Every structure is written in structure tokens, then in C-alpha cells.
PDB file of C-alpha atoms in Angstrom:
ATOM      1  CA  UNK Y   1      -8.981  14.929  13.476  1.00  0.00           C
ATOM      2  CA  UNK Y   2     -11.429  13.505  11.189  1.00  0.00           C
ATOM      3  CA  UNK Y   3     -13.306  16.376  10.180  1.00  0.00           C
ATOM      4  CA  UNK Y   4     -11.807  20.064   9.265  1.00  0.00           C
ATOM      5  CA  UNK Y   5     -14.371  23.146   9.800  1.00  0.00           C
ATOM      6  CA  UNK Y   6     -13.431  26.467   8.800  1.00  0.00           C
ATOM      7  CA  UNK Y   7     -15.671  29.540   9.391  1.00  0.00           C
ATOM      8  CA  UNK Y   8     -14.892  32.652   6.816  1.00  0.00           C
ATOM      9  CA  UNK Y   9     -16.421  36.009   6.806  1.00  0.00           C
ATOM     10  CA  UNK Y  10     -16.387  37.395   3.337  1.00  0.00           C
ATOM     11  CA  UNK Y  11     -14.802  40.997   2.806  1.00  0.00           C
ATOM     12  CA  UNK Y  12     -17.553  41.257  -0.245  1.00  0.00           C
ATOM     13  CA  UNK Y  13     -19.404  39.781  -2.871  1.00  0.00           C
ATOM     14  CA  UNK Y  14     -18.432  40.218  -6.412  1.00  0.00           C
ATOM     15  CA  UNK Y  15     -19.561  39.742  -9.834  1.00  0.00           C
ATOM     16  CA  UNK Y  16     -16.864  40.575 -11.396  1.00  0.00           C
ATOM     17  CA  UNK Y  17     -12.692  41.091 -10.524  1.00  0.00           C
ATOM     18  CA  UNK Y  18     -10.610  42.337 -13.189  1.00  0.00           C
ATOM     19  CA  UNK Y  19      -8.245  39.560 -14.236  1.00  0.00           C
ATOM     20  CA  UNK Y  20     -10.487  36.681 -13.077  1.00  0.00           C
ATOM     21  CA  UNK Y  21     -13.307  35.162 -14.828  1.00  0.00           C
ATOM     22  CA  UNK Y  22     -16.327  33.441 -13.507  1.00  0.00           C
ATOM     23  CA  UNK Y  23     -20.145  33.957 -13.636  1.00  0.00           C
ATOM     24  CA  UNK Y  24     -22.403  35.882 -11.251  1.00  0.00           C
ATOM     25  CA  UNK Y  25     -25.491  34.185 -12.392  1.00  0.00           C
ATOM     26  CA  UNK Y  26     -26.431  30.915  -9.992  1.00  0.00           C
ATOM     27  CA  UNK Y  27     -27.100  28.959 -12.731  1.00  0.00           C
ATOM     28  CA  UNK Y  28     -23.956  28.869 -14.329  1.00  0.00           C
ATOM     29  CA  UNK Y  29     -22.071  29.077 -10.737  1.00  0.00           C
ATOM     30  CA  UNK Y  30     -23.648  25.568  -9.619  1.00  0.00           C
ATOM     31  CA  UNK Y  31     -22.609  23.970 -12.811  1.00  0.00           C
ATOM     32  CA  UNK Y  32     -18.822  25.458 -12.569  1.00  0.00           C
ATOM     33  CA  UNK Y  33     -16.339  25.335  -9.839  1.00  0.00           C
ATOM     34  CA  UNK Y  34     -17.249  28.524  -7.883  1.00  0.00           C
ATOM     35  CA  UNK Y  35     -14.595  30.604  -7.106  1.00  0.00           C
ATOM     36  CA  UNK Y  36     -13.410  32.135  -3.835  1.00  0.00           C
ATOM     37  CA  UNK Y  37     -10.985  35.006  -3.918  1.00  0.00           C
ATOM     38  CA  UNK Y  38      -8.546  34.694  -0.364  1.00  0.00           C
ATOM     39  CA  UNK Y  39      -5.363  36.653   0.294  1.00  0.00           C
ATOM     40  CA  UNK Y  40      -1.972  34.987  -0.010  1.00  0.00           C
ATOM     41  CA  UNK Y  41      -1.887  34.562   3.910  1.00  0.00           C
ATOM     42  CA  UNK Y  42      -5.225  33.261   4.340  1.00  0.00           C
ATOM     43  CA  UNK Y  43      -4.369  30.558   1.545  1.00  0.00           C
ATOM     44  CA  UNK Y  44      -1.099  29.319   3.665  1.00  0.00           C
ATOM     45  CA  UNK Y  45      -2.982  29.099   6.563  1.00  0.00           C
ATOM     46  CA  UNK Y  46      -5.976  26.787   4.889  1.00  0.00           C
ATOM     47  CA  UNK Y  47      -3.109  24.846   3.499  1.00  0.00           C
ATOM     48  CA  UNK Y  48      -1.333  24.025   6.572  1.00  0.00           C
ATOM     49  CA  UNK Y  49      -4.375  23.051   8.364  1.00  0.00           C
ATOM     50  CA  UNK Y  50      -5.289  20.948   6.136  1.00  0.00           C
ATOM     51  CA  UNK Y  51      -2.264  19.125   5.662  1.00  0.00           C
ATOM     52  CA  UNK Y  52      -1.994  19.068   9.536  1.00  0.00           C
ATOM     53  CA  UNK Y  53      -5.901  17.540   9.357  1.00  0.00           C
ATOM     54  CA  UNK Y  54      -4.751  14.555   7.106  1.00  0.00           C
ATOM     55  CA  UNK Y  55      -1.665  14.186   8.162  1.00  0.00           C
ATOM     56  CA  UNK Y  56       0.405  13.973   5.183  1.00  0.00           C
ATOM     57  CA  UNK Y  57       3.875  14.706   4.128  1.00  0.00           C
ATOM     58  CA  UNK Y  58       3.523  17.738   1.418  1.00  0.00           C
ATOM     59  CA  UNK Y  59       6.993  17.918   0.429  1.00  0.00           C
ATOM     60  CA  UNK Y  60       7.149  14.131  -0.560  1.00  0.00           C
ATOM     61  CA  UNK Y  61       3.656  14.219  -2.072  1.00  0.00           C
ATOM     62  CA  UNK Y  62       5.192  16.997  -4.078  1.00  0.00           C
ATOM     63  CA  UNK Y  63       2.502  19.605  -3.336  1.00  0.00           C
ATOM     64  CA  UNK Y  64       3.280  23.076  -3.158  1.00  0.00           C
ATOM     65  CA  UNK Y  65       4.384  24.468   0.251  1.00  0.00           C
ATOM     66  CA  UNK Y  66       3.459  28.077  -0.989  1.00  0.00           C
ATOM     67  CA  UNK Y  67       0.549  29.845  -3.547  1.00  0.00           C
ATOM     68  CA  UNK Y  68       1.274  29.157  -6.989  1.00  0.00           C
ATOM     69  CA  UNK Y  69       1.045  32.065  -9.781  1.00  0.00           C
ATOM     70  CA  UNK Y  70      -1.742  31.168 -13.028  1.00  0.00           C
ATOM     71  CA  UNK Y  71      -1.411  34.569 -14.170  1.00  0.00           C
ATOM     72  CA  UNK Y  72       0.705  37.558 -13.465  1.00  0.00           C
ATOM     73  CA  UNK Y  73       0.165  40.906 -14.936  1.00  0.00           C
ATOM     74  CA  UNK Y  74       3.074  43.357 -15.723  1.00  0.00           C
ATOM     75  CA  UNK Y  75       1.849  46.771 -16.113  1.00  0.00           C
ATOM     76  CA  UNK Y  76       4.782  49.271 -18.171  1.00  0.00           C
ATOM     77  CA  UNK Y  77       5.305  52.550 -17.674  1.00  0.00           C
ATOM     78  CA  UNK Y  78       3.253  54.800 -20.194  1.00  0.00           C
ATOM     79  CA  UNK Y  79       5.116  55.767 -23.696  1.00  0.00           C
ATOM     80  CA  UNK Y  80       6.537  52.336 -24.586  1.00  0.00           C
ATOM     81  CA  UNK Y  81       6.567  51.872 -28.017  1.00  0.00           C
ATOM     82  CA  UNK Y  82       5.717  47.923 -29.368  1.00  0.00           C
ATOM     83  CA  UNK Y  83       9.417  47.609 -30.286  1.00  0.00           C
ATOM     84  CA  UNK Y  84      10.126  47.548 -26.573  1.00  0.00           C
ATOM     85  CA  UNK Y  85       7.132  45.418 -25.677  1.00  0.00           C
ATOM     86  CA  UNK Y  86       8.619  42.642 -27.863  1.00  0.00           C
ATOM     87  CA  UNK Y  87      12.037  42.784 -26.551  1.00  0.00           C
ATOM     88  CA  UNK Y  88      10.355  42.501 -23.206  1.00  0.00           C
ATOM     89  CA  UNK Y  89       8.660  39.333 -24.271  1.00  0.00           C
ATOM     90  CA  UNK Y  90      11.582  37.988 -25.998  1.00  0.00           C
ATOM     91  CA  UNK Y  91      13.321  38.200 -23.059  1.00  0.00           C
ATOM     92  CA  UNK Y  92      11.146  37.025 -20.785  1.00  0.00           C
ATOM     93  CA  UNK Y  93      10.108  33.440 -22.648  1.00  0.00           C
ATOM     94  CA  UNK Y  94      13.923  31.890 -22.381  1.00  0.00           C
ATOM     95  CA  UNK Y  95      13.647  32.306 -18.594  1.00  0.00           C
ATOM     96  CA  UNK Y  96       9.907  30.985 -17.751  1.00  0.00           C
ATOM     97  CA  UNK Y  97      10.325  28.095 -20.237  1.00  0.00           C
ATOM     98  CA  UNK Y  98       7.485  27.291 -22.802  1.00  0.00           C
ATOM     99  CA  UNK Y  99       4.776  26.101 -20.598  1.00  0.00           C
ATOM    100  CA  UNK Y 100       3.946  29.842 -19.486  1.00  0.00           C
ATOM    101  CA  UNK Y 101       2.362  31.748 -22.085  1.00  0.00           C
ATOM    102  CA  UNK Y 102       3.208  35.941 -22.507  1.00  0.00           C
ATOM    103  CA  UNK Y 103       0.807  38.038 -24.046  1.00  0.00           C
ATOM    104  CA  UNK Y 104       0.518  41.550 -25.078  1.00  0.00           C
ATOM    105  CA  UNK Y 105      -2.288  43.001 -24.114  1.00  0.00           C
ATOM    106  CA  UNK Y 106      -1.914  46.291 -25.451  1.00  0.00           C
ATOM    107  CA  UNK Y 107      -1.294  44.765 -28.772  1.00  0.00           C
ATOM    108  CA  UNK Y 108      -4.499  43.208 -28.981  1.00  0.00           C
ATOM    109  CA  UNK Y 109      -6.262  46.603 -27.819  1.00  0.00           C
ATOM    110  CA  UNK Y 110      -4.350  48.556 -30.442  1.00  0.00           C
ATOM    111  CA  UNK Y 111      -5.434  45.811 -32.886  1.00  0.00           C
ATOM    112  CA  UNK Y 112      -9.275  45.587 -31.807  1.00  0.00           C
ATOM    113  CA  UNK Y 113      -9.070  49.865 -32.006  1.00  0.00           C
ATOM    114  CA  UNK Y 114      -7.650  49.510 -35.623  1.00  0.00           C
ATOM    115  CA  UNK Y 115     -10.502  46.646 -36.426  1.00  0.00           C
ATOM    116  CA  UNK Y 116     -13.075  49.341 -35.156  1.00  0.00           C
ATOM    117  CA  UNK Y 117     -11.393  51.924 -37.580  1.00  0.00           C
ATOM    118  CA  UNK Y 118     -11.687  49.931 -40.972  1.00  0.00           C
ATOM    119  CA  UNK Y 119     -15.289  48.488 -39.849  1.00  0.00           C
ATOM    120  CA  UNK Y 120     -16.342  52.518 -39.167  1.00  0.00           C
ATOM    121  CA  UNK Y 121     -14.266  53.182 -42.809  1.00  0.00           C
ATOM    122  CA  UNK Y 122     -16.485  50.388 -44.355  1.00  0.00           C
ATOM    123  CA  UNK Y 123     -19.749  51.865 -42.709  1.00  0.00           C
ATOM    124  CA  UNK Y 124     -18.806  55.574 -44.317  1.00  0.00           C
ATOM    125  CA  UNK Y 125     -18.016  54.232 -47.627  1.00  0.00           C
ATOM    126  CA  UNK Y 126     -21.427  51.771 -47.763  1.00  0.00           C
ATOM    127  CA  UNK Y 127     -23.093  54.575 -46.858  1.00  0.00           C
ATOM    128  CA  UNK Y 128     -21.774  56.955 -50.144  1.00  0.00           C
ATOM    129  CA  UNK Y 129     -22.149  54.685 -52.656  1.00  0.00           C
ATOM    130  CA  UNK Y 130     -25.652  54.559 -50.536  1.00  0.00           C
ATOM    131  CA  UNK Y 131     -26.120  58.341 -50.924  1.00  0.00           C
ATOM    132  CA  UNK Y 132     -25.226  57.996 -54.370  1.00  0.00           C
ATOM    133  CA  UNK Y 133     -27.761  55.226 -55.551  1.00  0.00           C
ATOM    134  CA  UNK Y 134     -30.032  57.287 -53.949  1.00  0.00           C
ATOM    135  CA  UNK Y 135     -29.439  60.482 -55.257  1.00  0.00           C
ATOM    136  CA  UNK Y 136     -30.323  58.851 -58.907  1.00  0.00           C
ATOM    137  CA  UNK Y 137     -32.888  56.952 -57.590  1.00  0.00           C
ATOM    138  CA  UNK Y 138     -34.226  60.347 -56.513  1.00  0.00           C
ATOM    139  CA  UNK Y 139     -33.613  62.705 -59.167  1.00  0.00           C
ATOM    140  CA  UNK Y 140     -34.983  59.756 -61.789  1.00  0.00           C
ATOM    141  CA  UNK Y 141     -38.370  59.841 -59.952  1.00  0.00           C
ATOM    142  CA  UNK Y 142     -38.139  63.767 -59.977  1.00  0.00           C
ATOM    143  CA  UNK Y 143     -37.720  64.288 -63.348  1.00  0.00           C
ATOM    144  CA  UNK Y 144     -40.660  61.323 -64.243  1.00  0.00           C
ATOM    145  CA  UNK Y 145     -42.880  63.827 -61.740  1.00  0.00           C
ATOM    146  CA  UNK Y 146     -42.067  66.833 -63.251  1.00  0.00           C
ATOM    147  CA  UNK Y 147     -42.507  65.520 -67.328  1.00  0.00           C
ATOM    148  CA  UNK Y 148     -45.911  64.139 -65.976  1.00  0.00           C
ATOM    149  CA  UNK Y 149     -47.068  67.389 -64.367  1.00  0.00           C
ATOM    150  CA  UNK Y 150     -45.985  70.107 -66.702  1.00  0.00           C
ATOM    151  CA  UNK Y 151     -49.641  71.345 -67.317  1.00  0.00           C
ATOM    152  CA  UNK Y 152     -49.839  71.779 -63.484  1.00  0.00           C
ATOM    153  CA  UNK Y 153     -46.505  73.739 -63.097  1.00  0.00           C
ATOM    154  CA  UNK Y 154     -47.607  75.885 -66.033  1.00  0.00           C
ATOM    155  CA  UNK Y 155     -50.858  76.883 -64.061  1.00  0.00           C
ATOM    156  CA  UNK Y 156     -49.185  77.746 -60.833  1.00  0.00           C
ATOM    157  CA  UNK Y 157     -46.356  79.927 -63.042  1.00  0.00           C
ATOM    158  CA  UNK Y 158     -49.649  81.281 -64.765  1.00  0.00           C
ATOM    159  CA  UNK Y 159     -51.175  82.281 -60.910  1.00  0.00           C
ATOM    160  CA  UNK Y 160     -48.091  84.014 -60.100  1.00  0.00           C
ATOM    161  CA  UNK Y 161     -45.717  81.411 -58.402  1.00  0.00           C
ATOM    162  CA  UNK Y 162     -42.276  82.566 -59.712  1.00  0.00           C
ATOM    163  CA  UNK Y 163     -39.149  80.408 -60.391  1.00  0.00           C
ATOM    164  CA  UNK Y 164     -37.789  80.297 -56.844  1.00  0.00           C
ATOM    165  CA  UNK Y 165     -41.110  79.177 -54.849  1.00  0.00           C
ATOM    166  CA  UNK Y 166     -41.720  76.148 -57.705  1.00  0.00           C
ATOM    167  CA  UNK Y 167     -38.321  75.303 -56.467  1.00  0.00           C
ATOM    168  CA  UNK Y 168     -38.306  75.495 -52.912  1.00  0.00           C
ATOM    169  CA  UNK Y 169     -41.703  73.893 -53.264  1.00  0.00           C
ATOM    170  CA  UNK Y 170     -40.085  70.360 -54.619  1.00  0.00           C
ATOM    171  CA  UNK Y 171     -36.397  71.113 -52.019  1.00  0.00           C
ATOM    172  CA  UNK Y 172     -39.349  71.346 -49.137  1.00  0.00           C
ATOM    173  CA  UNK Y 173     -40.899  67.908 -50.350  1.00  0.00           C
ATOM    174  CA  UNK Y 174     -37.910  66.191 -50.406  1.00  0.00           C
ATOM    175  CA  UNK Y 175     -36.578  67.447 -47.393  1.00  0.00           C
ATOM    176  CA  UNK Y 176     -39.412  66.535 -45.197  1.00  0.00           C
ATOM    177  CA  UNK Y 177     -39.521  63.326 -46.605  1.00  0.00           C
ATOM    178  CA  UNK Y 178     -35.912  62.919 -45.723  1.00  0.00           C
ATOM    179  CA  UNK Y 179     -35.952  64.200 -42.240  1.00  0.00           C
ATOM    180  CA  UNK Y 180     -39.462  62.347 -41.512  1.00  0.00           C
ATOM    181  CA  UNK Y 181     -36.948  59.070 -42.549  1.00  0.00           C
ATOM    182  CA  UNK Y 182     -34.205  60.325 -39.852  1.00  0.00           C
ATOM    183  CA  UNK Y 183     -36.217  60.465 -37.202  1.00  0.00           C
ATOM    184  CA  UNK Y 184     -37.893  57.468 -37.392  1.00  0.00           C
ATOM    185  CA  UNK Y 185     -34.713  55.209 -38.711  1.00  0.00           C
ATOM    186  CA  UNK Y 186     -33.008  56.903 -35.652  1.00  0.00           C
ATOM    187  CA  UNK Y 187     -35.305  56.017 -33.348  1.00  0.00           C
ATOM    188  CA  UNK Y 188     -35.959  52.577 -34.434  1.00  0.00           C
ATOM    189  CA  UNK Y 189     -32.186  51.985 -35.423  1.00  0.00           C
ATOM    190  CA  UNK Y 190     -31.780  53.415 -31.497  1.00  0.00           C
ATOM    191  CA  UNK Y 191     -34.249  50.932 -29.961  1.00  0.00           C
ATOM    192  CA  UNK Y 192     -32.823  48.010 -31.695  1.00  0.00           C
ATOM    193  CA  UNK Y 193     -29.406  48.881 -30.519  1.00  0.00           C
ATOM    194  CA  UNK Y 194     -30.582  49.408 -26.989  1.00  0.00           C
ATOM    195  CA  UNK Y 195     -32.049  45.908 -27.367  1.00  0.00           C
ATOM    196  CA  UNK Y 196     -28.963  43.928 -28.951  1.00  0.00           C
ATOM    197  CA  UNK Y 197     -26.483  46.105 -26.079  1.00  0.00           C
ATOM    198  CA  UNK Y 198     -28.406  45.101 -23.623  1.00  0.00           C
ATOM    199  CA  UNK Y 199     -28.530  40.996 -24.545  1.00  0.00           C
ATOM    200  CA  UNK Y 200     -25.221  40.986 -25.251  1.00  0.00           C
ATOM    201  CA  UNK Y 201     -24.244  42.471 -21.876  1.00  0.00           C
ATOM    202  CA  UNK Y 202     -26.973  40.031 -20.615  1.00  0.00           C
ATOM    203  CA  UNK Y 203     -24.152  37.079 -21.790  1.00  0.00           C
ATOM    204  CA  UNK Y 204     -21.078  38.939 -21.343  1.00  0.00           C
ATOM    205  CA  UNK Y 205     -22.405  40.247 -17.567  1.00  0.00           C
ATOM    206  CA  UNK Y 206     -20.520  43.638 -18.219  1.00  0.00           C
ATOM    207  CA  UNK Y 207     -22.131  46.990 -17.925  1.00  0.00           C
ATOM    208  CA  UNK Y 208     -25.050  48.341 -19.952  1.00  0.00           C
ATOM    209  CA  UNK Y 209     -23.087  50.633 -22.060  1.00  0.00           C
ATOM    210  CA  UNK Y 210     -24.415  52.263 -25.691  1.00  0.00           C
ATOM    211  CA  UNK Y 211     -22.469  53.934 -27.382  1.00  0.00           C
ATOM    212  CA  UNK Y 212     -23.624  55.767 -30.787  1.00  0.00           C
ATOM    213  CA  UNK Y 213     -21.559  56.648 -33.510  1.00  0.00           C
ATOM    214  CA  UNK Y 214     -22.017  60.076 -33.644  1.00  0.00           C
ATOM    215  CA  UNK Y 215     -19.662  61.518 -36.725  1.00  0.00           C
ATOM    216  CA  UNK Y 216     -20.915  58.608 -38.923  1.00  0.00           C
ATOM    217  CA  UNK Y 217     -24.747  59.561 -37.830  1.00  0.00           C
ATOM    218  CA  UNK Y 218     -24.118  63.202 -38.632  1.00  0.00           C
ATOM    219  CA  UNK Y 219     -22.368  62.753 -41.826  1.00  0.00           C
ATOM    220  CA  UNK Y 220     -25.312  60.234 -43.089  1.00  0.00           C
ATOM    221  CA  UNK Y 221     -27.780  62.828 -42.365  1.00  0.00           C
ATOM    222  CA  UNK Y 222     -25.625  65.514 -43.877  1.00  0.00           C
ATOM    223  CA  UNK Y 223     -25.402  63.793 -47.191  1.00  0.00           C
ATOM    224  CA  UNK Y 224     -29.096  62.450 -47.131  1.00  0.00           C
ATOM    225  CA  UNK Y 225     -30.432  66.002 -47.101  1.00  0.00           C
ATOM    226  CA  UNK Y 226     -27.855  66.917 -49.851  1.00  0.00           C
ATOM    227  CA  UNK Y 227     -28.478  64.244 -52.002  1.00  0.00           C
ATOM    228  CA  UNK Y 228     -32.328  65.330 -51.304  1.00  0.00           C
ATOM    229  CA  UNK Y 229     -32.432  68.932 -52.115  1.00  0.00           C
ATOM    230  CA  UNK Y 230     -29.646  68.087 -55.686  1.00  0.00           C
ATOM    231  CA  UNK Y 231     -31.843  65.462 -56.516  1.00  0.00           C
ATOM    232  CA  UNK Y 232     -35.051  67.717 -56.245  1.00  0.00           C
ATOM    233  CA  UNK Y 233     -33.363  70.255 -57.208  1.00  0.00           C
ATOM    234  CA  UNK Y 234     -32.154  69.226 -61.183  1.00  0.00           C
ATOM    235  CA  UNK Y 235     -35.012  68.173 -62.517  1.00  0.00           C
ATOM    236  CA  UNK Y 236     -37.180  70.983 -61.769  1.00  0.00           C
ATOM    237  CA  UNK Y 237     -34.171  73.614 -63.455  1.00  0.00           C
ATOM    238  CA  UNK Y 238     -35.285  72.632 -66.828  1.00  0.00           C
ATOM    239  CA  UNK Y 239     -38.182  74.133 -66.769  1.00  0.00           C
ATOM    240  CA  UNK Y 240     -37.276  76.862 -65.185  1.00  0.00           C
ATOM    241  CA  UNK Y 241     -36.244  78.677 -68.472  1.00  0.00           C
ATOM    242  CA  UNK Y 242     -39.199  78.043 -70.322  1.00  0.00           C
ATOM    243  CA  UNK Y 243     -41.924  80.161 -70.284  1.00  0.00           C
ATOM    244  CA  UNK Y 244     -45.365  79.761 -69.292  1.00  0.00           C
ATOM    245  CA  UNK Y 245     -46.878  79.513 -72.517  1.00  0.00           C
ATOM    246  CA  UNK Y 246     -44.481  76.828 -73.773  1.00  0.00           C
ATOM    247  CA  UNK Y 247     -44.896  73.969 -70.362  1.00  0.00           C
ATOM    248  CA  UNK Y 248     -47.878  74.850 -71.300  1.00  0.00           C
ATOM    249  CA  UNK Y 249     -48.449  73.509 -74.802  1.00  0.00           C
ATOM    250  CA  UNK Y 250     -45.769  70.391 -73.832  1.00  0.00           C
ATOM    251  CA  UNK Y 251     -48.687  68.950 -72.367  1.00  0.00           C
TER     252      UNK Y 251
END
């Protein structure tokens, strides 16, 4: 026979199979080697007819006369420790020689989880000595707008606006300035996230998945409106003790 015709009826059509990688875009399909996923059985059976098409010897050609193994994956029962994963491997690499490669994959997991950890670590301490700049940045311009509008502060004591309403009145201030910042930060921070998630799982071809930091978001916000209401808060409890007669004649 000169010619060898084979009709198949695919099962499904996948983008992705865990433990094989290929693309599910056409583009980058046509420029590969697409990849067909058959069963053991149905791989023996293309094999022999095609060696029965051309008429060749496989055994002195040295071909394979059953499916070879690229990758095999060992899955271990749960609660082994990495002790035992590494006598695994060292027992395992004096039988299959040095051509097959053994990996850990848990390893790697457990050492992309504790990359995650110290980059999260690094985010919380930016973020205090973030707090903190601010703070002074904050209580610096306080106390430069309280010294500059003593003569105002005086009247508003002198109209009957005791100690604890001047002081809510500059908490209030900075607190609505702070929470007008959260919201929109978070909601642009949140669209440019959605927008960087989204092209990278427009390269990788994996699932649309966001995923916000929610402990790190809360404890930013947390310390912003602490920093906020200290930093308003100092300034304004110098004067507090004077009376009305004396911020008054500072000016």
C-alpha cells in the first residue's frame, strides 16, 4: 500500500491537559508541532499499521515496539515530610540512569509559597516606613496650618467652638482626605490589576483569576487613617491650653 488513511473521531477538544503543554491559540499551533492526545492502545495500533504500510523491520531499525514514557508523575501519599521526598529521589536516580531528570514538585510549590511570603513581608514593611514618612509629612503641614491661622482659631474659640469640636474639626479634614485617597487608589489600583491579570493570563492561557490581598489592604488603610487623625491630631493640642485671649494676640 502506497498510501495510509486513518479516520479519528476526537473524544474532545482541549486547551489545556494538566501535565502537557501546548497552545490553544491557532497562531502559535500552526507554527508548532500540534499535539494529539491518543490512548496507549490507539498509539500501538497507528504504529503497527504503519509499519505494516512501509513495510519495514522495527526491531532492526531499532524503533520502539511499544509507547515510550517523556514524563511520569508520582503522586505520594499526603504527610510526607521533604526528608522522605529526597530519599525517594535519591533512590530513584541510580536506577533510571542520568538521562531522566526527577523533580520535586512540591518543593518548588513550598518554595514559590515562601517567595510569596517575604514579597507580602516586603510590601507590609514598605508600606510602614510609608505610613511613617507620611505621618511627618502630615503633622509638619498641620502644625505650618495651625501657626498660620491662629487669629482664625481664636475667633471660632471666641464664638463658642470649645476644645473638642476645633479638634474633631482638623481629625474630620484629615480623615476625609484620607478615605477620599482609598477609594480612589483602590479603585484605580483595582482596575490596573484587573488589566495586568488579565494580559498575563492572555500569554499564559490560564484562567482569569484576581486575587486581592486583603490583610495587607486592610492594614494599609488601618494605619493611613491612624497616621491621619495623630498627625491632625498633635499640632492642634498646643493650642488647646491657651486661652482665647492669648492665640489671639500671637497673631
Amino acid at each position: 500500500r502506497e498510501y495510509l488513511t486513518l479516520h479519528l473521531y476526537p473524544t474532545a477538544l482541549v486547551s489545556k491537559c494538566p501535565g502537557f503543554f501546548f497552545s490553544s491559540y491557532e497562531a502559535t499551533a500552526a507554527i508548532g508541532s500540534p499535539m494529539v492526545l491518543i490512548s496507549d492502545t490507539t498509539y500501538q495500533r497507528l504504529f503497527d499499521l504503519a509499519v505494516a504500510a512501509v513495510k519495514i523491520n522495527a526491531t532492526e531499525l531499532g524503533l520502539p515496539t511499544s509507547p515510550t514514557r517523556r514524563t511520569l508523575h508520582v503522586r505520594l501519599v499526603d504527610g510526607t515530610t521533604a526528608k522522605q521526598r529526597a530519599e525517594i529521589q535519591n533512590a530513584l536516580r541510580p536506577v533510571i540512569g542520568e538521562q531522566v531528570t526527577v523533580t520535586d514538585s512540591v518543593y518548588f510549590v513550598e518554595l514559590t509559597r515562601d517567595s510569596v511570603g517575604l514579597l507580602m513581608t516586603f510590601f507590609y514593611i514598605v508600606s510602614a516606613i510609608s505610613a511613617l514618612l507620611c505621618f511627618f509629612m502630615l503633622f509638619t503641614n498641620t502644625e505650618a496650618n495651625v501657626r498660620e491661622n491662629l487669629w482664625e482659631f481664636g475667633v471660632l474659640r471666641a464664638l463658642g467652638i470649645n476644645s473638642r469640636e476645633l479638634v474633631r474639626v482638623f481629625v474630620y479634614e484629615a480623615l476625609g482626605c484620607i478615605l477620599a485617597a482609598v477609594v480612589l487608589g483602590g479603585a484605580v489600583g483595582l482596575m490596573v490589576a484587573c488589566t495586568l491579570s488579565a494580559q498575563q493570563s492572555l500569554f499564559t492561557e490560564l484562567p482569569f483569576r484576581l486575587t486581592i490581598p486583603v490583610g495587607f489592604f486592610a492594614a494599609t488603610v488601618v494605619m493611613s487613617l491612624v497616621v491621619a487623625a495623630l498627625g491632625a491630631y498633635l499640632p492642634v493640642r498646643s493650642i488647646l491650653g491657651r486661652s482665647i485671649s492669648t492665640v489671639l494676640k500671637a497673631t
